[in-house]
Coordinates of C-alpha atoms in Angstrom, one line a residue:
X1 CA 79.2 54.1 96.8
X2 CA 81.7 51.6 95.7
X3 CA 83.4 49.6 98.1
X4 CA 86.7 48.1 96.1
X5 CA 89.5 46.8 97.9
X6 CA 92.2 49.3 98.7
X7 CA 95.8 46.9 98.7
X8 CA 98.5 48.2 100.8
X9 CA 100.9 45.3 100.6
X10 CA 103.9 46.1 99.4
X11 CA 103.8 43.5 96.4
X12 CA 100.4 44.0 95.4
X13 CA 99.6 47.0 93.0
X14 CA 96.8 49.1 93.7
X15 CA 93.4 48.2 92.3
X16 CA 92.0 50.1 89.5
X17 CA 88.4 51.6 90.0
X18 CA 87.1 53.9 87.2
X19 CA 83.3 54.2 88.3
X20 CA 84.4 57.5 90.1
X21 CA 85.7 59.4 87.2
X22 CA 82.7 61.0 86.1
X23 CA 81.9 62.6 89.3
X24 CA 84.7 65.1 87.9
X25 CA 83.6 65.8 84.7
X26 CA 81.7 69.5 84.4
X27 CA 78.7 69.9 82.8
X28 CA 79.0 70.8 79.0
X29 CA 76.2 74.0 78.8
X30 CA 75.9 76.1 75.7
X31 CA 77.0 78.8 77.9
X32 CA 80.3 76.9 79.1
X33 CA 81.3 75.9 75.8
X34 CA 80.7 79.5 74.6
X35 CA 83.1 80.7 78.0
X36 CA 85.5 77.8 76.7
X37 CA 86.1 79.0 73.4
X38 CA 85.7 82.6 74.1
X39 CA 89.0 81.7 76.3
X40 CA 90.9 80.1 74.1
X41 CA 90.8 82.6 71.0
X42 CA 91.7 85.0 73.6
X43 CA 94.4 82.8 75.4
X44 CA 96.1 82.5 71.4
X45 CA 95.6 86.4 70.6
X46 CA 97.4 86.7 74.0
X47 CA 100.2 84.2 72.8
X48 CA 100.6 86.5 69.2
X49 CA 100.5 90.0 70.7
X50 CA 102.7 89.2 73.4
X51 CA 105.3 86.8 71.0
X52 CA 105.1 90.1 68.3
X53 CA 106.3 92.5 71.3
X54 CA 109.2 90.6 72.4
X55 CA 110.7 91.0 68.4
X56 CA 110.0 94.4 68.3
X57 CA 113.0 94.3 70.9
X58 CA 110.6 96.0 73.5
X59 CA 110.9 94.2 77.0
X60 CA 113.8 94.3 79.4
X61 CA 115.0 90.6 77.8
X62 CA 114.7 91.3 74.7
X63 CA 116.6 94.7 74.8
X64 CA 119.7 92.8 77.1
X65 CA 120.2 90.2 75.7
X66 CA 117.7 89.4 72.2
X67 CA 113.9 88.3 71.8
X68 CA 114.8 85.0 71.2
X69 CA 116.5 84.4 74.7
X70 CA 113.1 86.5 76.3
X71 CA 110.5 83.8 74.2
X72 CA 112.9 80.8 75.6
X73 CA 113.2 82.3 79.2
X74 CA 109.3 82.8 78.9
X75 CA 108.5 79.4 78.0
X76 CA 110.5 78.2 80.3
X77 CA 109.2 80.1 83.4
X78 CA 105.7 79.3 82.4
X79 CA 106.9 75.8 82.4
X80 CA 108.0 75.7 85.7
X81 CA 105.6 77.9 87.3
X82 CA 103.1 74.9 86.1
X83 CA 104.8 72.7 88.0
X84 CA 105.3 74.9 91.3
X85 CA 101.7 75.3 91.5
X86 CA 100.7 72.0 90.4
X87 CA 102.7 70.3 93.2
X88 CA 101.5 72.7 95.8
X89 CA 98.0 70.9 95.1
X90 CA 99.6 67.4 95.7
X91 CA 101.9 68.4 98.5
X92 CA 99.2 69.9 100.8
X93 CA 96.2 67.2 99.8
X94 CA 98.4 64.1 100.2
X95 CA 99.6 64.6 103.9
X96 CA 96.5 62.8 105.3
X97 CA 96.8 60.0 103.5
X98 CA 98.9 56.5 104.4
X99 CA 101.7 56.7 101.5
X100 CA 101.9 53.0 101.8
X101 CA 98.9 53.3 99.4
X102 CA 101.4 54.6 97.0
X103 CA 104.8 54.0 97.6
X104 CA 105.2 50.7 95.2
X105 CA 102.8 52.3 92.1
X106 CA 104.8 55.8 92.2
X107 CA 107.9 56.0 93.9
X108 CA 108.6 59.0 93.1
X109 CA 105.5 60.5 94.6
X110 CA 106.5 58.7 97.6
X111 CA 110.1 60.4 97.6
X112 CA 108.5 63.7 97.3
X113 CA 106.3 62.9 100.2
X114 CA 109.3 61.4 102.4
X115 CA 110.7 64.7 102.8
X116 CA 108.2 67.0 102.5
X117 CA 105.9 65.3 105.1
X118 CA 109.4 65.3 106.9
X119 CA 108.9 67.5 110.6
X120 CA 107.7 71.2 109.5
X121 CA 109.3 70.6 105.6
X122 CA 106.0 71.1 104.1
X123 CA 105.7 74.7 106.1
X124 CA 109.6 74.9 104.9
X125 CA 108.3 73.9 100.9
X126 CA 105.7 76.2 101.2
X127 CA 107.3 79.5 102.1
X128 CA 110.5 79.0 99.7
X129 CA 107.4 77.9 97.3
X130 CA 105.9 81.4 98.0
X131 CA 109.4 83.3 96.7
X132 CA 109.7 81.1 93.8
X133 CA 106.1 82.2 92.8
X134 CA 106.5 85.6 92.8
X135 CA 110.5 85.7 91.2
X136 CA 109.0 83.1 88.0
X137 CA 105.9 85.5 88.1
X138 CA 108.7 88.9 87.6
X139 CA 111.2 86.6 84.9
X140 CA 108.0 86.3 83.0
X141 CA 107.0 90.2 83.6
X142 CA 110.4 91.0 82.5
X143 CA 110.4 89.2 79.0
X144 CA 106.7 90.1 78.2
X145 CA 106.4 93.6 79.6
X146 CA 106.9 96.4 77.5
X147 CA 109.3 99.0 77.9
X148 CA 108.0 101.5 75.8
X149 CA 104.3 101.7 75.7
X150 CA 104.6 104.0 72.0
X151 CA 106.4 101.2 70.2
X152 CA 104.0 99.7 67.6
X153 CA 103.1 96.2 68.0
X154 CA 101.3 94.6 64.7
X155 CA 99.9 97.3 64.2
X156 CA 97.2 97.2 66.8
X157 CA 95.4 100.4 67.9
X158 CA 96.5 102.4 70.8
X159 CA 93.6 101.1 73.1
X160 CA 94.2 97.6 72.7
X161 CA 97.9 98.1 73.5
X162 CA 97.4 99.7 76.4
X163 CA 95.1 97.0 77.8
X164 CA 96.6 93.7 76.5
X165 CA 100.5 95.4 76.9
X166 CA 100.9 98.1 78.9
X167 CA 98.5 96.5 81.8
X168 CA 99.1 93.4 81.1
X169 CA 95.9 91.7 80.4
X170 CA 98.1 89.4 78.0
X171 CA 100.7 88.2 80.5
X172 CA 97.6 87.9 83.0
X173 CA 95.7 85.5 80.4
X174 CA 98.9 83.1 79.4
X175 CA 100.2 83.2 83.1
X176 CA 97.0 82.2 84.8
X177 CA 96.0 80.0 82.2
X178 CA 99.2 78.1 81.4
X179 CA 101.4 78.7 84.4
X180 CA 99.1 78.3 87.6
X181 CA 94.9 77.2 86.8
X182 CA 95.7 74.1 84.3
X183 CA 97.9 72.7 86.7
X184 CA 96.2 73.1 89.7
X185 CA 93.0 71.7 88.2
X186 CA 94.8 68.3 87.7
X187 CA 97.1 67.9 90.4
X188 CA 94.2 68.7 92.9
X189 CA 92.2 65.3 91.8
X190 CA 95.2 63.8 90.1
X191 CA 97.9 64.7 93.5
X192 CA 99.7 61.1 92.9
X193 CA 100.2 61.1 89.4
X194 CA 101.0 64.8 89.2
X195 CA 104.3 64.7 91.5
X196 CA 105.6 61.3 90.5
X197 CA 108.5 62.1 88.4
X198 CA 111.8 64.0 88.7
X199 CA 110.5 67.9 87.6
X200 CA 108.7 67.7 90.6
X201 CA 111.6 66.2 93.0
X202 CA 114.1 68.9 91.5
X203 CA 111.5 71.6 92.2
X204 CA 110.7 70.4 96.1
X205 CA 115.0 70.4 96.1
X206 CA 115.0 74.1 95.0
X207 CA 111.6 75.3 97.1
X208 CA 113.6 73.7 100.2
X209 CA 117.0 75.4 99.0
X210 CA 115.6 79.3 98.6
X211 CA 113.7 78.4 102.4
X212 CA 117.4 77.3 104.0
X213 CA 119.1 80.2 102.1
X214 CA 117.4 82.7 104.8
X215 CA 115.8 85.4 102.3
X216 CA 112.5 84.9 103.3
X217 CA 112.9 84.3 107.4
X218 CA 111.6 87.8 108.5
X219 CA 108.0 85.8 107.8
X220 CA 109.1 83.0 110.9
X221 CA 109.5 87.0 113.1
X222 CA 106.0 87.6 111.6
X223 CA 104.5 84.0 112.6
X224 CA 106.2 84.5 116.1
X225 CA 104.4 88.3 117.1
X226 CA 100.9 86.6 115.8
X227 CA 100.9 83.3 117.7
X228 CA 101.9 85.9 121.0
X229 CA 99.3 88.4 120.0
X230 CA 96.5 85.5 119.2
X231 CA 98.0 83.8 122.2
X232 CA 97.7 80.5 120.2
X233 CA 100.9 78.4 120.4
X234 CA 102.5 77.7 117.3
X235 CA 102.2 73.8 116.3
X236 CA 105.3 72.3 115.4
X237 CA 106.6 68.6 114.5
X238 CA 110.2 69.4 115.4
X239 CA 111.9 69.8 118.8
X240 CA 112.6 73.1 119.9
X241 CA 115.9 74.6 118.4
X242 CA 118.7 75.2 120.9
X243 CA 122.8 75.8 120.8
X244 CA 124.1 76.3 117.1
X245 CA 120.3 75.9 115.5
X246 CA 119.2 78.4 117.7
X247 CA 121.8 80.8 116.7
X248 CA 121.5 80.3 112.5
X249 CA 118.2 80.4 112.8
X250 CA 117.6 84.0 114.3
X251 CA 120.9 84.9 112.4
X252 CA 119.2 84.3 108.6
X253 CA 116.0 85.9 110.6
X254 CA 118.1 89.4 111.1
X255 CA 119.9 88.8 107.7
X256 CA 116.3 88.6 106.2
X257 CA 115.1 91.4 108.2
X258 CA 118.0 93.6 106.3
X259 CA 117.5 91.9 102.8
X260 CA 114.2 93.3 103.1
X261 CA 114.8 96.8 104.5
X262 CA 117.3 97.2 101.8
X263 CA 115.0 96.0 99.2
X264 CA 112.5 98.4 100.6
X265 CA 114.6 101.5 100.7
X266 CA 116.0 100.4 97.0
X267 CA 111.6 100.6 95.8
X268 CA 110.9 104.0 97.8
X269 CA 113.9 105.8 96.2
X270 CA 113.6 104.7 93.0
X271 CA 110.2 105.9 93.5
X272 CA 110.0 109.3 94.8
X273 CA 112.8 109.7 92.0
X274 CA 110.7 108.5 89.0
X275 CA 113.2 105.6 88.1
X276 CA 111.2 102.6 87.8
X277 CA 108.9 101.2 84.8
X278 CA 106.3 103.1 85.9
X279 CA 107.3 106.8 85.3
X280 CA 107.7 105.5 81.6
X281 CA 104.3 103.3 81.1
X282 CA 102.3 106.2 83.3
X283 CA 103.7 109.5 83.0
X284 CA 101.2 110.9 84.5
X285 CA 100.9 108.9 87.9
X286 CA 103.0 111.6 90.2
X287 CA 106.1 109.7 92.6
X288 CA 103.6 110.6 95.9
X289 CA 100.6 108.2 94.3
X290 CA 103.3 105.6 92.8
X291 CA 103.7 104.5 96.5
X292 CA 101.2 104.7 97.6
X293 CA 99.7 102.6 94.6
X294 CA 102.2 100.0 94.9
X295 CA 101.2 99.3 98.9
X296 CA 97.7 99.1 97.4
X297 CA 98.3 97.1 95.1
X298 CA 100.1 94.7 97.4
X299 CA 97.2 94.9 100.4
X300 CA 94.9 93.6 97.4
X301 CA 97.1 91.0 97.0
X302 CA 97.0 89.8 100.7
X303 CA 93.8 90.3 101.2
X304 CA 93.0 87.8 98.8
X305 CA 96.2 85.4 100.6
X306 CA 94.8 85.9 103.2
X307 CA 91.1 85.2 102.4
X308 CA 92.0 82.1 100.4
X309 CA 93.1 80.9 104.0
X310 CA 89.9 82.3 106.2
X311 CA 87.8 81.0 103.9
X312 CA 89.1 77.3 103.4
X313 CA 89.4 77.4 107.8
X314 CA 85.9 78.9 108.4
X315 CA 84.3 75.8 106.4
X316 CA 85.8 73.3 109.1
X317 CA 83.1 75.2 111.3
X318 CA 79.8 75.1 112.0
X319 CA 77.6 77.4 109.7
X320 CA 75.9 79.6 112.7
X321 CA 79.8 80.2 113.7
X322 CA 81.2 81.3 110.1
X323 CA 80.2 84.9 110.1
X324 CA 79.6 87.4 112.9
X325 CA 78.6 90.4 111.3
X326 CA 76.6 91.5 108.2
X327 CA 79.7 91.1 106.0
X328 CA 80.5 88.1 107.4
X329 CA 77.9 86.5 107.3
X330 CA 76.8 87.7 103.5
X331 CA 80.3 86.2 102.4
X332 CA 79.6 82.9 103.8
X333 CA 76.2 83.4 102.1
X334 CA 77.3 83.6 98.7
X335 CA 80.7 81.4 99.2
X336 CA 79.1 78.2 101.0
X337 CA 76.0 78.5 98.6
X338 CA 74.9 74.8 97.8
X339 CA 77.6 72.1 98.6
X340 CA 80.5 75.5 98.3
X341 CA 80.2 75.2 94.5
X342 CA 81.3 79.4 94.6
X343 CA 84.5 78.2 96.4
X344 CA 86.6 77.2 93.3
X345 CA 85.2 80.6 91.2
X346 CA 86.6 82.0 93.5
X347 CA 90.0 80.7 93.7
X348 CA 89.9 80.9 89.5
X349 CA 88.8 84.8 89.7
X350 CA 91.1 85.2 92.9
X351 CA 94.1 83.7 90.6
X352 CA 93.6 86.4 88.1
X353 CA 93.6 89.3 90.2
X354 CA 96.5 88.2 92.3
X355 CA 98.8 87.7 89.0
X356 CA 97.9 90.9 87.7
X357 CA 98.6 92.8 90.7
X358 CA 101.7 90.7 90.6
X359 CA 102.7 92.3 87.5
X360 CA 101.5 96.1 88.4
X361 CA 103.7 95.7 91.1
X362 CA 106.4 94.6 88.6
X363 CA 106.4 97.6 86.9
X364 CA 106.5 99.7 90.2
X365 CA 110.1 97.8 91.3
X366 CA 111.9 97.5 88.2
X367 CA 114.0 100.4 87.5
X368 CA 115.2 102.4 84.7
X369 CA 118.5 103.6 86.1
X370 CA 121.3 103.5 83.0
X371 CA 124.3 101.5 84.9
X372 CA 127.5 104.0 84.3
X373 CA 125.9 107.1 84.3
X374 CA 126.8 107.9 87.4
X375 CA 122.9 107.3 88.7
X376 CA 123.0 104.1 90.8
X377 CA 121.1 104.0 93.4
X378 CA 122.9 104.0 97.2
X379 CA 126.1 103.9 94.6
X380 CA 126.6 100.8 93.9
X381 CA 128.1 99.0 91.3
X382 CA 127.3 98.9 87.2
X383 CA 126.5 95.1 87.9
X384 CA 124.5 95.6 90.9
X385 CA 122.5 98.0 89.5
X386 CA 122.3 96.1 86.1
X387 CA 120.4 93.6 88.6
X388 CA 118.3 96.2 90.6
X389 CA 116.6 97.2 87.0
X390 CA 115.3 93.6 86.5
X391 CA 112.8 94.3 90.2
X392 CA 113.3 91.6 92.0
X393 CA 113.0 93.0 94.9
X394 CA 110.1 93.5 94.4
X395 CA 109.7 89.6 94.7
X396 CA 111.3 90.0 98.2
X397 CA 109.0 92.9 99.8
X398 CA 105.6 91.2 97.9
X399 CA 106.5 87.6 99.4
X400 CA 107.1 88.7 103.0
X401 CA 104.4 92.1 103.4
X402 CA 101.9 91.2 100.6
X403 CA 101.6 87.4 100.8
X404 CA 102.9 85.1 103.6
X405 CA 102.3 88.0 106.7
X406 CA 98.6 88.5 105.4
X407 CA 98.4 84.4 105.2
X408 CA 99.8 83.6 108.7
X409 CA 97.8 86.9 110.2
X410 CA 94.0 84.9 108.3
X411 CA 95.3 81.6 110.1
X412 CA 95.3 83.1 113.3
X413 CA 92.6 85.5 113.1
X414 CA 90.2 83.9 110.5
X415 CA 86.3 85.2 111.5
X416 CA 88.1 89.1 111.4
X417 CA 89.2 88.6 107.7
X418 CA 85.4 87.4 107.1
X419 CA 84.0 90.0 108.7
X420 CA 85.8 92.7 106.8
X421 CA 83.7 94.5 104.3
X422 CA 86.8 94.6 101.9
X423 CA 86.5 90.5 101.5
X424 CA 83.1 91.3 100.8
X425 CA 83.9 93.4 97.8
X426 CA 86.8 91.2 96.4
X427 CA 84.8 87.8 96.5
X428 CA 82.0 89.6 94.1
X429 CA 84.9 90.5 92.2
X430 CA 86.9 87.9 91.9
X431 CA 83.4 85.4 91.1
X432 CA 82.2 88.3 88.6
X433 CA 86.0 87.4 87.2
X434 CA 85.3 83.8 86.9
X435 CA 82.1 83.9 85.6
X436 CA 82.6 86.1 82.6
X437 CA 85.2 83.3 81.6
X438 CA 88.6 84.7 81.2
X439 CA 90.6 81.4 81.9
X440 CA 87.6 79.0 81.1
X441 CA 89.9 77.8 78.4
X442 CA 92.0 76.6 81.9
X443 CA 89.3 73.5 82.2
X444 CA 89.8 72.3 78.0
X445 CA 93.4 72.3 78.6
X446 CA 93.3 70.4 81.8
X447 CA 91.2 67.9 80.2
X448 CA 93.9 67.6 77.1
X449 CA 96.7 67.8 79.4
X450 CA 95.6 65.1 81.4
X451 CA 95.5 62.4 78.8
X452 CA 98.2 63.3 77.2
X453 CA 100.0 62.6 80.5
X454 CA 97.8 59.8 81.4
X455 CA 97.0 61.3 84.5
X456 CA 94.5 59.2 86.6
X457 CA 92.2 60.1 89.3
X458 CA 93.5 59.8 93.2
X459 CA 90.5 57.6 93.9
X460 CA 91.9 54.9 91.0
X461 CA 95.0 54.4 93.2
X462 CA 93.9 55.1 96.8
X463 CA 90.2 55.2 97.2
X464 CA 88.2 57.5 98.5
X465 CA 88.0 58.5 102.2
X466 CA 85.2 56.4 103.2
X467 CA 87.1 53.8 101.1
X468 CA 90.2 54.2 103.1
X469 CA 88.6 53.6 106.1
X470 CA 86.5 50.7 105.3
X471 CA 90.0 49.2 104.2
X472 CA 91.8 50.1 107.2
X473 CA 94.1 52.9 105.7
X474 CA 91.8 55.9 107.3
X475 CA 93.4 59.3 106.5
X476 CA 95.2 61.0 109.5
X477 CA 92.9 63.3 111.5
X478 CA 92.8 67.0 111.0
X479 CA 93.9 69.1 114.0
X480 CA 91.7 72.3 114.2
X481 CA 93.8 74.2 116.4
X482 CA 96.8 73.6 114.2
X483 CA 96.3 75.8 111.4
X484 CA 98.0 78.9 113.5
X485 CA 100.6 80.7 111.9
X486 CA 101.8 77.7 109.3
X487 CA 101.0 78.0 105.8
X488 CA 99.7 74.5 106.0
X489 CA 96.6 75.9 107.6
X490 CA 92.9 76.0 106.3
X491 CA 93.7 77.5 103.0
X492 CA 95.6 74.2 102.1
X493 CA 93.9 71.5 103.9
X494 CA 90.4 72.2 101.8
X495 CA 90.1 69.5 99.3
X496 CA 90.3 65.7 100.6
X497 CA 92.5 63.4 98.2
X498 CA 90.0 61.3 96.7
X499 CA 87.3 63.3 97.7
X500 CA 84.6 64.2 95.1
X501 CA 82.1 67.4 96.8
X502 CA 83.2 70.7 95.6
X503 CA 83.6 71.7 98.9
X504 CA 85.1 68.7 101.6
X505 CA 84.1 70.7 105.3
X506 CA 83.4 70.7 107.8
X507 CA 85.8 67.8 107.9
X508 CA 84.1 65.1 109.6
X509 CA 86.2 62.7 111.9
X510 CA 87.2 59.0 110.8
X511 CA 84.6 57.6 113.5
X512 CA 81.8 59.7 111.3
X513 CA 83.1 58.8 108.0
X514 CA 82.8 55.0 109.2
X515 CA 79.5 55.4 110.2
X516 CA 78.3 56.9 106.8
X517 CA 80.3 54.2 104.9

């Protein structure tokens, strides 16, 4: 292991060592180069059949405004949502680490980390983060989605339609692929480089904004009943709130709380009345099984939140503690196979299901109510209801019940999310996902993405762990017991910056890291 010196001075830049980059590289097999290109046609047909749709004038965008304004919006959101889940990888992996190793070389990675790192800010980034996911995630639904699944599109036959279009197996593929896995392939071993710019400042600035604007406090209610019912104190870096503090605090938690019962009761009408995209896609799907659809759809989607965050916490343990029933313990069997080499599949299949249950959930918010007709819903206005059609709310009821309360409830209660036979089911599922090689094309664009952007391994500037510590500058030790009810918690604290296994727990402690070195 190499041993170069680590400067932390504050007029001395940061030694370059590249004898680490190959550790990253993946092996080039005739079966991954087949997975790779097999991606890529299909990323491009994606691209075409979903760019054809928009100028038949056959998504919400399109038909408001024109299908030039729904390709720009489009490309824009995918932009951004690259970014959003690129700097989540460099926000949670960079905490541990002394930022004097980085605040002359990138400056403004070291802005980003001065207020994020900033008392419970990163739980604060990470929750407005969460909202921001899902209401990019329904823009990009909206300009891309079809309106009317009969409208011909290139001609293509109607099987193919109905799969790439009407469920979405298009969006899925360009979303994934573009928006979220390229991204969060490089910013997890490239965390400096990734966030040291201005994009990423403006986009902690906005993730901070939507937190302080309230919408999504109901989930601080949520993270309150689960640290009383786990009887695990919630870990804070922040004194307690008292006086005026007190009082907005628990006043944007109520305001939340009716946001979302509004939003709620908005969904269920619109429902049981056949007025949302759904009744037009799926005629046949009655108003009883639209709801209850759309709550499955959104328990898939936190199971696999929350398992994303038991799985990640269950590796800082020992192996004989990981599981305690059959289910459990033949997850941890096939996750923690090897040195966790499953672990990552998984995220990449997990990614795919998540967005397209994302967008099925879309179509069962957005409504089809014709403002001025005397239809709105709860009568409100022509503009309100002009807003209601786009589903947004959705983005409100699948932040709070589908993602963050399934995410603080795995913190808390980790071993019962392995042991259910349901995580079972979606891990074989979401690695069966991965394996047949959907967004394999993710990894070639990584790889072209980062030189283009000159992006440099954290290792370069930094070290590794066991370098860190041999220079003096050893990472800041991770605190088992406080993972309960944050977001921070073991889902986000699973890859070491600078770190080159697969999988980095159980997380040994700086005094056993020093030995090894």
């Amino acid at each position: 292991m190499s041993t170069a010196e680590i400067q932390s001075g504050a007029d001395t830049a940061p030694v370059k060592h590249d004898d680490h980059a190959d550790s990253h590289d993946v092996k080039l097999t005739p079966f991954n180069i087949l997975r790779y290109i097999g991606s890529i046609g299909l990323l491009i047909f994606s691209i075409i059949i979903v760019g054809a749709l928009m100028f038949t004038g056959n998504t919400r965008v399109a038909k408001d405004a024109n299908p030039w304004v729904s390709l720009i919006v489009c490309i824009l959101a995918i932009v951004w949502l690259s970014m959003i889940e690129g700097q989540q990888a460099s926000l949670v992996g960079l905490p541990p680490v002394d930022p004097d190793l980085y605040k002359d070389s990138h400056p403004l990675t070291y802005k980003n980390a001065a207020l994020a790192f900033k008392g419970d800010n990163l739980d604060r980034y990470l929750m407005g983060r969460q909202f921001m996911v899902l209401l990019v995630v329904f823009v990009i639904n909206q300009c891309s989605s079809p309106l009317d699944p009969t409208v011909d599109v290139l001609g293509l036959p109607d099987g193919v339609k109905f799969i790439f279009l009407d469920i979405g197996l298009a969006m899925i593929i360009f979303t994934c692929i573009l928006g979220q896995l390229t991204t969060q392939v490089n910013a997890s071993y490239a965390m400096i480089d990734f966030i040291n710019n201005y994009f990423a400042l403006f986009t902690l600035y906005t993730t901070m904004a939507v937190e302080f604007s309230g919408i999504m406090h109901s989930s601080y209610l949520i993270q309150n009943i689960l640290s009383a019912v786990s009887g695990k104190p919630i870990q804070t870096n922040e004194e307690p709130k008292t006086g005026m503090t007190f009082a907005f605090f628990w006043g944007r938690v109520l305001m939340s709380l009716a946001i979302l019962g509004f939003c709620l009761a908005v969904t269920l009408v619109a429902l049981f009345n056949g007025q949302t995209s759904v009744s037009v896609k799926y005629p046949s799907i009655s108003p009883g099984l639209s709801v209850f659809l759309l709550f499955f759809f959104m328990a898939v989607v936190g199971m696999l939140e929350g398992m994303q965050i038991a799985f990640f916490a269950v590796a800082k343990l020992p192996a004989n503690e990981r599981g305690t029933s059959f289910f459990g313990r033949k997850t941890c069997e096939i996750l923690f196979k090897g040195n966790g080499e499953n672990l990552p599949g998984f995220m990449i299949g997990r990614q795919l299901t998540v967005v397209c249950s994302f967008f099925l959930v879309g179509s069962f918010t957005s409504l089809i109510i014709e403002p001025g007709q005397g239809e709105n819903i709860f009568g409100v206005s022509d503009g309100a209801q002009a807003f209601l059609n786009y589903g947004f709310q959705g983005a409100v009821i699948t932040t709070i019940l589908a993602s963050i309360t399934w995410q603080l409830a795995a913190s808390a209660f980790p071993i019962a999310f392995l042991n259910n036979p349901v995580t079972f089911i979606l891990l074989v599922v979401a690695l069966f996902l991965e394996r047949i090689g959907l967004c394999a094309g993710a990894w070639v664009l990584a790889s072209a993405q980062k030189k283009a952007m000159k992006f440099e391994y954290d290792e370069v500037y930094v070290g590794t762990p066991e370098e860190r510590i041999a220079n003096n500058h050893a990472d800041k030790e991770y605190q088992a017991g406080g993972d309960v009810g944050h977001l921070t918690g073991g889902g986000f604290t699973g890859h070491v910056c600078g770190s080159h296994d697969a999988l980095d727990g159980p997380i040994a402690s700086k005094d056993a890291l020093a030995e090894d070195a």
